[in-house]
Short mmCIF file of C-alpha atoms in Angstrom, two decimals:
data_model
loop_
_atom_site.label_atom_id
_atom_site.label_comp_id
_atom_site.label_asym_id
_atom_site.label_seq_id
_atom_site.Cartn_x
_atom_site.Cartn_y
_atom_site.Cartn_z
CA UNK I 1 49.05 34.07 56.68
CA UNK I 2 48.27 37.69 58.11
CA UNK I 3 44.67 36.69 59.01
CA UNK I 4 46.84 34.04 61.18
CA UNK I 5 48.82 36.96 62.54
CA UNK I 6 45.44 38.58 63.90
CA UNK I 7 44.61 35.31 65.49
CA UNK I 8 47.63 35.69 67.47
CA UNK I 9 47.49 38.92 68.13
CA UNK I 10 43.86 38.99 69.39
CA UNK I 11 44.87 35.60 71.84
CA UNK I 12 47.81 37.54 72.92
CA UNK I 13 45.48 40.74 73.40
CA UNK I 14 42.95 38.64 75.75
CA UNK I 15 45.88 37.56 77.45
CA UNK I 16 47.14 40.69 78.46
CA UNK I 17 43.76 41.69 79.53
CA UNK I 18 43.19 39.11 81.58
CA UNK I 19 46.35 39.67 83.56
CA UNK I 20 45.76 43.23 83.62
CA UNK I 21 42.64 42.55 85.98
CA UNK I 22 43.23 39.04 87.59
CA UNK I 23 45.07 37.67 90.70
CA UNK I 24 47.22 35.16 89.18
CA UNK I 25 50.96 32.76 89.60
CA UNK I 26 53.28 33.89 87.03
CA UNK I 27 55.97 31.08 85.75
CA UNK I 28 58.85 31.53 83.55
CA UNK I 29 59.30 27.86 81.75
CA UNK I 30 62.12 26.40 79.91
CA UNK I 31 62.08 22.87 78.60
CA UNK I 32 63.90 20.63 75.98
CA UNK I 33 62.28 17.02 74.32
CA UNK I 34 62.09 14.63 72.19
CA UNK I 35 59.58 13.77 69.67
CA UNK I 36 59.42 10.82 67.28
CA UNK I 37 58.12 12.56 64.16
CA UNK I 38 55.31 10.88 61.81
CA UNK I 39 55.66 12.63 58.77
CA UNK I 40 53.92 10.04 56.54
CA UNK I 41 54.31 11.69 53.36
CA UNK I 42 57.54 12.65 53.99
CA UNK I 43 58.33 8.93 54.57
CA UNK I 44 56.99 8.46 50.84
CA UNK I 45 59.00 10.69 49.50
CA UNK I 46 61.84 9.40 50.98
CA UNK I 47 60.91 5.99 49.41
CA UNK I 48 60.28 7.02 46.19
CA UNK I 49 63.72 8.98 46.52
CA UNK I 50 65.34 5.56 47.23
CA UNK I 51 64.30 3.91 44.22
CA UNK I 52 64.53 6.64 41.48
CA UNK I 53 68.47 7.14 42.66
CA UNK I 54 68.69 3.57 43.43
CA UNK I 55 71.94 3.09 41.32
CA UNK I 56 74.07 6.08 43.19
CA UNK I 57 72.67 5.33 46.55
CA UNK I 58 75.40 3.91 48.90
CA UNK I 59 72.84 4.57 52.01
CA UNK I 60 69.35 5.46 51.18
CA UNK I 61 67.55 8.37 52.52
CA UNK I 62 65.42 7.63 56.06
CA UNK I 63 62.69 8.80 57.62
CA UNK I 64 62.96 11.76 59.66
CA UNK I 65 63.78 10.29 62.81
CA UNK I 66 64.04 11.69 66.59
CA UNK I 67 63.08 15.47 66.28
CA UNK I 68 64.69 17.49 69.06
CA UNK I 69 62.24 20.08 70.72
CA UNK I 70 62.88 23.40 72.66
CA UNK I 71 60.14 25.21 74.64
CA UNK I 72 60.03 29.17 75.73
CA UNK I 73 56.79 29.12 77.78
CA UNK I 74 55.00 31.73 80.09
CA UNK I 75 51.93 30.66 82.52
CA UNK I 76 49.78 32.38 84.19
CA UNK I 77 47.48 30.23 86.86
CA UNK I 78 44.70 31.47 87.76
CA UNK I 79 43.10 30.81 91.13
CA UNK I 80 45.36 28.08 91.39
CA UNK I 81 42.96 25.72 88.79
CA UNK I 82 42.57 27.47 85.68
CA UNK I 83 46.24 27.74 83.48
CA UNK I 84 46.85 30.29 80.80
CA UNK I 85 50.21 30.02 78.93
CA UNK I 86 51.97 30.92 75.78
CA UNK I 87 55.31 31.03 74.42
CA UNK I 88 57.65 29.29 71.78
CA UNK I 89 58.38 25.72 70.42
CA UNK I 90 61.00 25.22 67.61
CA UNK I 91 61.81 21.45 66.75
CA UNK I 92 63.96 19.37 64.28
CA UNK I 93 65.08 16.38 62.76
CA UNK I 94 67.88 15.97 60.08
CA UNK I 95 68.04 12.72 57.69
CA UNK I 96 70.26 12.01 55.05
CA UNK I 97 71.55 9.93 52.09
CA UNK I 98 74.77 9.07 50.83
CA UNK I 99 75.92 9.07 46.97
CA UNK I 100 78.36 6.22 45.89
CA UNK I 101 80.61 9.34 44.55
CA UNK I 102 81.08 10.27 48.74
CA UNK I 103 78.33 13.34 48.20
CA UNK I 104 76.13 13.97 50.39
CA UNK I 105 72.47 14.80 50.70
CA UNK I 106 70.68 15.98 54.04
CA UNK I 107 67.18 17.14 54.55
CA UNK I 108 66.56 19.18 57.79
CA UNK I 109 62.54 19.64 59.56
CA UNK I 110 62.40 22.73 61.63
CA UNK I 111 60.16 24.56 63.03
CA UNK I 112 59.61 27.27 65.38
CA UNK I 113 56.01 27.82 66.73
CA UNK I 114 53.99 30.07 68.39
CA UNK I 115 51.91 28.25 71.21
CA UNK I 116 48.98 29.44 73.31
CA UNK I 117 47.87 26.75 76.00
CA UNK I 118 44.72 26.45 78.08
CA UNK I 119 44.78 23.72 81.17
CA UNK I 120 43.12 23.21 84.04
CA UNK I 121 44.07 20.92 87.02
CA UNK I 122 45.18 20.96 91.02
CA UNK I 123 48.12 22.28 92.03
CA UNK I 124 49.94 24.25 94.77
CA UNK I 125 51.73 27.16 94.65
CA UNK I 126 54.26 25.63 97.64
CA UNK I 127 54.72 22.24 95.79
CA UNK I 128 53.51 21.90 92.39
CA UNK I 129 50.85 21.32 89.84
CA UNK I 130 49.65 18.99 87.41
CA UNK I 131 47.51 20.67 84.83
CA UNK I 132 45.57 18.50 81.69
CA UNK I 133 45.72 21.03 79.07
CA UNK I 134 45.11 21.15 75.21
CA UNK I 135 47.88 23.62 73.00
CA UNK I 136 47.26 25.01 69.73
CA UNK I 137 50.73 25.67 67.52
CA UNK I 138 50.78 28.38 64.40
CA UNK I 139 54.13 29.28 62.41
CA UNK I 140 56.23 28.39 59.90
CA UNK I 141 57.32 24.21 58.95
CA UNK I 142 60.71 24.44 56.49
CA UNK I 143 61.83 21.24 55.24
CA UNK I 144 65.80 22.36 53.69
CA UNK I 145 67.38 20.21 51.45
CA UNK I 146 71.47 20.86 50.77
CA UNK I 147 73.80 18.87 49.19
CA UNK I 148 77.65 18.42 50.76
CA UNK I 149 80.15 17.31 48.23
CA UNK I 150 83.40 15.13 49.33
CA UNK I 151 85.13 18.18 49.53
CA UNK I 152 82.89 19.55 51.88
CA UNK I 153 81.71 22.34 50.03
CA UNK I 154 77.95 22.92 51.01
CA UNK I 155 75.47 23.58 47.92
CA UNK I 156 72.58 25.60 48.88
CA UNK I 157 71.83 27.40 45.79
CA UNK I 158 69.25 26.42 42.43
CA UNK I 159 72.55 25.02 40.93
CA UNK I 160 70.93 21.60 42.30
CA UNK I 161 67.69 20.32 41.15
CA UNK I 162 66.60 19.15 44.75
CA UNK I 163 68.20 22.36 47.11
CA UNK I 164 65.68 24.33 48.62
CA UNK I 165 63.82 25.98 51.45
CA UNK I 166 60.54 23.93 51.09
CA UNK I 167 58.44 25.78 53.60
CA UNK I 168 54.69 25.91 54.68
CA UNK I 169 52.22 27.62 57.31
CA UNK I 170 51.43 25.12 59.70
CA UNK I 171 48.08 25.22 62.56
CA UNK I 172 48.36 22.04 65.04
CA UNK I 173 47.05 21.63 68.46
CA UNK I 174 47.94 19.08 71.30
CA UNK I 175 46.46 17.83 74.09
CA UNK I 176 48.48 16.57 77.49
CA UNK I 177 49.37 17.02 80.47
CA UNK I 178 52.08 18.95 82.54
CA UNK I 179 53.06 18.09 86.10
CA UNK I 180 55.36 20.42 88.46
CA UNK I 181 57.21 19.91 91.69
CA UNK I 182 59.22 21.93 93.49
CA UNK I 183 60.50 23.47 96.43
CA UNK I 184 60.06 27.77 96.22
CA UNK I 185 60.25 29.26 93.13
CA UNK I 186 62.18 26.52 91.06
CA UNK I 187 60.17 23.40 90.27
CA UNK I 188 60.94 20.40 87.85
CA UNK I 189 58.29 20.23 84.90
CA UNK I 190 57.06 17.23 83.16
CA UNK I 191 55.54 17.42 80.35
CA UNK I 192 53.98 15.49 77.69
CA UNK I 193 51.78 15.96 75.21
CA UNK I 194 50.68 14.77 71.32
CA UNK I 195 51.34 17.20 68.40
CA UNK I 196 48.55 16.57 65.74
CA UNK I 197 47.92 18.88 62.39
CA UNK I 198 44.74 21.36 63.06
CA UNK I 199 44.25 22.09 59.51
CA UNK I 200 46.55 20.07 57.57
CA UNK I 201 47.49 18.76 53.98
CA UNK I 202 49.15 22.02 52.49
CA UNK I 203 52.31 21.54 50.10
CA UNK I 204 55.38 22.47 51.50
CA UNK I 205 56.81 25.15 48.65
CA UNK I 206 59.90 26.49 47.74
CA UNK I 207 58.71 30.17 47.21
CA UNK I 208 61.42 32.30 45.89
CA UNK I 209 60.12 34.57 43.59
CA UNK I 210 62.74 34.63 41.03
CA UNK I 211 63.35 30.96 41.05
CA UNK I 212 59.24 30.22 40.10
CA UNK I 213 59.12 32.46 37.01
CA UNK I 214 62.90 31.59 35.97
CA UNK I 215 64.71 29.13 33.32
CA UNK I 216 66.79 26.79 35.79
CA UNK I 217 65.65 23.75 36.61
CA UNK I 218 64.82 23.59 40.27
CA UNK I 219 62.46 21.46 42.11
CA UNK I 220 59.35 23.76 43.67
CA UNK I 221 57.75 20.87 45.86
CA UNK I 222 58.67 18.05 47.31
CA UNK I 223 56.90 15.06 45.11
CA UNK I 224 55.59 11.68 46.75
CA UNK I 225 56.37 10.39 43.48
CA UNK I 226 60.04 11.69 42.53
CA UNK I 227 60.45 10.27 39.21
CA UNK I 228 56.97 11.50 37.67
CA UNK I 229 57.47 14.80 38.85
CA UNK I 230 61.57 14.70 37.75
CA UNK I 231 60.20 13.93 34.27
CA UNK I 232 57.11 16.24 33.56
CA UNK I 233 59.03 19.17 34.56
CA UNK I 234 61.96 17.86 31.80
CA UNK I 235 58.66 17.89 29.60
CA UNK I 236 57.58 21.31 30.47
CA UNK I 237 54.27 19.66 32.39
CA UNK I 238 52.83 22.62 33.89
CA UNK I 239 53.05 22.13 38.18
CA UNK I 240 49.16 22.03 38.63
CA UNK I 241 48.90 19.31 35.93
CA UNK I 242 51.47 17.14 37.18
CA UNK I 243 50.68 13.47 38.29
CA UNK I 244 52.61 13.63 41.40
CA UNK I 245 51.54 13.89 45.17
CA UNK I 246 53.33 16.28 47.19
CA UNK I 247 55.14 16.14 50.87
CA UNK I 248 52.95 18.21 53.15
CA UNK I 249 52.49 19.35 56.57
CA UNK I 250 50.58 16.58 58.25
CA UNK I 251 52.90 15.63 60.18
CA UNK I 252 52.18 14.36 64.66
CA UNK I 253 53.96 12.68 67.04
CA UNK I 254 53.97 11.68 71.23
CA UNK I 255 56.33 14.48 72.56
CA UNK I 256 57.93 14.35 75.85
CA UNK I 257 60.05 17.09 77.22
CA UNK I 258 61.21 17.80 80.79
CA UNK I 259 62.64 21.24 82.15
CA UNK I 260 62.25 24.21 84.90
CA UNK I 261 59.79 26.33 85.60
CA UNK I 262 60.44 29.87 87.76
CA UNK I 263 57.87 30.89 89.91
CA UNK I 264 58.52 34.35 89.26
CA UNK I 265 55.95 35.55 91.73
CA UNK I 266 51.98 36.21 92.66
CA UNK I 267 50.52 39.29 91.59
CA UNK N 1 56.06 44.26 88.83
CA UNK N 2 55.64 40.35 87.43
CA UNK N 3 52.58 41.92 86.13
CA UNK N 4 54.68 44.09 83.97
CA UNK N 5 57.35 42.29 82.99
CA UNK N 6 54.68 39.40 81.94
CA UNK N 7 52.76 41.63 79.69
CA UNK N 8 56.10 42.55 78.54
CA UNK N 9 56.68 39.05 77.25
CA UNK N 10 53.73 39.28 75.71
CA UNK N 11 54.38 42.23 73.47
CA UNK N 12 57.86 40.36 72.55
CA UNK N 13 55.73 37.42 71.52
CA UNK N 14 53.39 39.78 69.40
CA UNK N 15 56.07 41.48 67.81
CA UNK N 16 57.97 38.31 66.81
CA UNK N 17 54.44 37.48 65.02
CA UNK N 18 56.02 40.18 61.97
CA UNK N 19 57.69 38.77 58.88
CA UNK N 20 60.49 36.98 58.99
CA UNK N 21 61.35 37.68 54.99
CA UNK N 22 61.62 41.11 56.19
CA UNK N 23 63.70 40.47 58.64
CA UNK N 24 66.19 38.49 56.23
CA UNK N 25 66.06 41.21 54.17
CA UNK N 26 67.39 44.01 57.00
CA UNK N 27 70.47 41.62 57.22
CA UNK N 28 71.99 42.23 54.16
CA UNK N 29 70.21 45.22 52.54
CA UNK N 30 72.82 48.16 52.03
CA UNK N 31 76.18 48.94 50.29
CA UNK N 32 79.06 45.82 50.64
CA UNK N 33 82.40 45.96 49.75
CA UNK N 34 83.98 43.21 47.97
CA UNK N 35 87.35 42.86 49.68
CA UNK N 36 87.84 39.87 47.52
CA UNK N 37 86.95 37.72 45.39
CA UNK N 38 88.40 33.97 45.29
CA UNK N 39 88.13 31.96 42.49
CA UNK N 40 88.67 28.21 41.74
CA UNK N 41 87.85 26.29 38.43
CA UNK N 42 87.72 23.17 38.52
CA UNK N 43 87.94 19.72 36.43
CA UNK N 44 87.35 16.41 37.18
CA UNK N 45 85.85 17.50 40.96
CA UNK N 46 89.04 18.63 41.25
CA UNK N 47 90.74 22.48 41.71
CA UNK N 48 92.50 23.04 37.89
CA UNK N 49 93.56 26.64 39.07
CA UNK N 50 92.77 29.70 40.88
CA UNK N 51 92.00 33.36 40.82
CA UNK N 52 92.01 35.90 43.46
CA UNK N 53 91.42 39.42 42.83
CA UNK N 54 91.38 42.55 45.70
CA UNK N 55 89.32 45.44 46.09
CA UNK N 56 86.54 43.61 43.38
CA UNK N 57 84.08 46.53 43.39
CA UNK N 58 80.82 47.09 45.41
CA UNK N 59 77.18 44.96 45.63
CA UNK N 60 74.33 47.84 46.09
CA UNK N 61 71.68 46.01 47.55
CA UNK N 62 69.10 48.49 48.14
CA UNK N 63 65.91 47.92 50.80
CA UNK N 64 62.23 48.75 48.72
CA UNK N 65 60.27 47.40 51.33
CA UNK N 66 59.51 44.14 48.83
CA UNK N 67 59.63 40.65 48.95
CA UNK N 68 60.33 40.37 45.42
CA UNK N 69 61.40 43.20 44.18
CA UNK N 70 64.67 45.45 45.45
CA UNK N 71 66.77 47.33 43.42
CA UNK N 72 70.54 45.43 42.97
CA UNK N 73 73.03 47.66 41.44
CA UNK N 74 76.69 46.17 41.20
CA UNK N 75 80.16 48.16 40.51
CA UNK N 76 83.24 45.78 39.45
CA UNK N 77 86.30 47.91 39.68
CA UNK N 78 87.84 46.04 37.06
CA UNK N 79 86.33 44.23 34.10
CA UNK N 80 87.22 40.77 34.84
CA UNK N 81 85.26 37.61 34.77
CA UNK N 82 82.56 37.39 37.68
CA UNK N 83 80.98 34.22 36.64
CA UNK N 84 78.22 34.73 39.38
CA UNK N 85 77.39 37.41 36.82
CA UNK N 86 77.64 36.36 33.59
CA UNK N 87 73.99 34.99 33.14
CA UNK N 88 72.70 38.38 34.25
CA UNK N 89 74.42 40.10 32.69
CA UNK N 90 73.33 38.26 29.29
CA UNK N 91 70.00 38.99 30.63
CA UNK N 92 69.98 42.32 31.05
CA UNK N 93 68.46 42.46 27.28
CA UNK N 94 65.26 41.05 28.24
CA UNK N 95 64.80 44.19 31.19
CA UNK N 96 64.43 47.77 30.83
CA UNK N 97 67.46 49.46 33.05
CA UNK N 98 70.93 48.73 32.56
CA UNK N 99 73.38 47.48 34.90
CA UNK N 100 70.07 46.71 37.50
CA UNK N 101 68.71 44.05 38.32
CA UNK N 102 66.38 42.59 41.56
CA UNK N 103 67.11 40.71 44.70
CA UNK N 104 65.16 39.19 46.90
CA UNK N 105 65.97 36.77 50.55
CA UNK N 106 63.87 33.36 51.28
CA UNK N 107 61.31 34.56 54.15
CA UNK N 108 62.63 31.21 55.95
CA UNK N 109 65.96 31.07 55.85
CA UNK N 110 68.64 33.92 55.71
CA UNK N 111 70.94 31.89 54.23
CA UNK N 112 70.22 32.02 50.38
CA UNK N 113 70.26 35.49 48.50
CA UNK N 114 68.86 35.16 45.27
CA UNK N 115 69.84 38.32 42.22
CA UNK N 116 67.73 37.75 39.58
CA UNK N 117 67.19 39.62 36.26
CA UNK N 118 63.86 40.47 34.26
CA UNK N 119 60.52 41.93 33.41
CA UNK N 120 57.63 41.64 35.52
CA UNK N 121 55.27 41.42 32.02
CA UNK N 122 57.73 38.48 30.37
CA UNK N 123 57.18 36.33 33.81
CA UNK N 124 60.89 35.17 33.19
CA UNK N 125 63.87 35.34 34.68
CA UNK N 126 67.38 34.68 34.64
CA UNK N 127 68.69 34.53 38.28
CA UNK N 128 71.58 33.13 40.53
CA UNK N 129 71.73 32.65 43.89
CA UNK N 130 74.23 33.16 46.44
CA UNK N 131 74.66 31.03 50.07
CA UNK N 132 75.81 33.19 52.93
CA UNK N 133 79.10 30.87 54.24
CA UNK N 134 79.55 33.61 57.00
CA UNK N 135 77.10 35.62 58.50
CA UNK N 136 78.10 39.18 60.01
CA UNK N 137 77.16 39.13 63.58
CA UNK N 138 78.69 39.54 66.81
CA UNK N 139 82.03 40.93 66.02
CA UNK N 140 82.36 39.41 63.20
CA UNK N 141 81.83 42.11 60.61
CA UNK N 142 82.33 40.34 57.56
CA UNK N 143 80.39 38.35 55.22
CA UNK N 144 81.29 35.50 52.97
CA UNK N 145 79.00 34.66 49.69
CA UNK N 146 79.75 31.65 47.52
CA UNK N 147 78.55 31.41 44.00
CA UNK N 148 78.62 27.85 42.35
CA UNK N 149 78.58 26.62 38.46
CA UNK N 150 78.16 23.08 37.93
CA UNK N 151 78.88 21.49 34.40
CA UNK N 152 75.65 19.56 32.92
CA UNK N 153 77.18 16.33 34.87
CA UNK N 154 76.38 18.05 38.18
CA UNK N 155 80.34 18.28 39.03
CA UNK N 156 81.30 21.24 39.99
CA UNK N 157 82.79 23.57 37.52
CA UNK N 158 83.09 27.06 39.30
CA UNK N 159 83.23 28.27 43.19
CA UNK N 160 83.54 31.57 43.91
CA UNK N 161 83.60 33.34 47.46
CA UNK N 162 83.28 36.81 47.84
CA UNK N 163 84.63 38.62 51.11
CA UNK N 164 82.26 41.77 51.91
CA UNK N 165 82.27 44.43 54.40
CA UNK N 166 79.41 46.38 54.79
CA UNK N 167 79.97 50.10 54.71
CA UNK N 168 76.11 51.49 54.62
CA UNK N 169 73.23 49.61 55.66
#
């Protein structure tokens, strides 16, 4: 984690140095969009969950559907061709299952990623740009799980086995294209990219220190084999020796966004 | 001017690369006055009886800069039942310091606060978790923390809601 922060700071230092020395156009982009989230290991968890809790589910747990995304990004365009950008992307999606007693369990996928993009393409400051880009993203991705009773009381603590905030540090990349067109200082921007895991496979884990060493039963990870994991915990099998696979941070998706770019000027 | 603003934006980005857990911890560290404690006791998923206590005492959450171990003290004005604390009180014999336990915040969410008692060497902790169902922000200076206790069949047994006012951060 510390090493990644150093990488982020080094990238920012490089951009700041370039910005301090070169001629550039600068634009602030705000956009939002959708991404059909492909999360295979979570889908396996959902299948296993539905099978395990079959008798008490009124509505089964479905895979995450559409993720909603927002982005704030600052772009520097050098010599009307090279584009360097840095900013934040937020993504969130939700799914749930209903129990026969009227209670509900919800799972929320969310992340706030620091992104750095490099791109090239033709353009004119007065009209707009087309940029082919390669972006890199770093940050925590979290799957929160909570329980809502039929009377509205929300339970997020370890009083319930599957409650938790399961997180994993995610590094990804995304090839894509963005195009902006407009008049003077405000431009409409459309962008499409494909988010891919760069280093994937790290499991989501509830890192609450006290819980990990407590005598209270609650899930530390989200398993892809729910019955095996659950029974192993009841039988005091160490996490390392359990046979269940885990939900990991390999997710991907084709993302489409639209927004505005405010040209802040030339320097 | 554009150049300066751009560099400032990038510096803000760099600053936000700092720890989320630290930010979450700062949100709840301090002295909290328990203005009101509401207890609902359930039977068959229905509220069977309720109790409300005003000025129930104080929580003192000391920020020791640790992601896991920060000192926690409680000072109850009346020795009535605070069900959230019964497991901690019973576990004090495990620890070495009377009336003391530790607390931490999640590193990703600012909703869950965990109090625990134990020893580093024993690697075994008794803990409870509060959810911050109302957070102090903007004009709201009070928080509400909720503790739930369940029966073995998963049905709700006790719900406690602490209405708190931070008197020192």
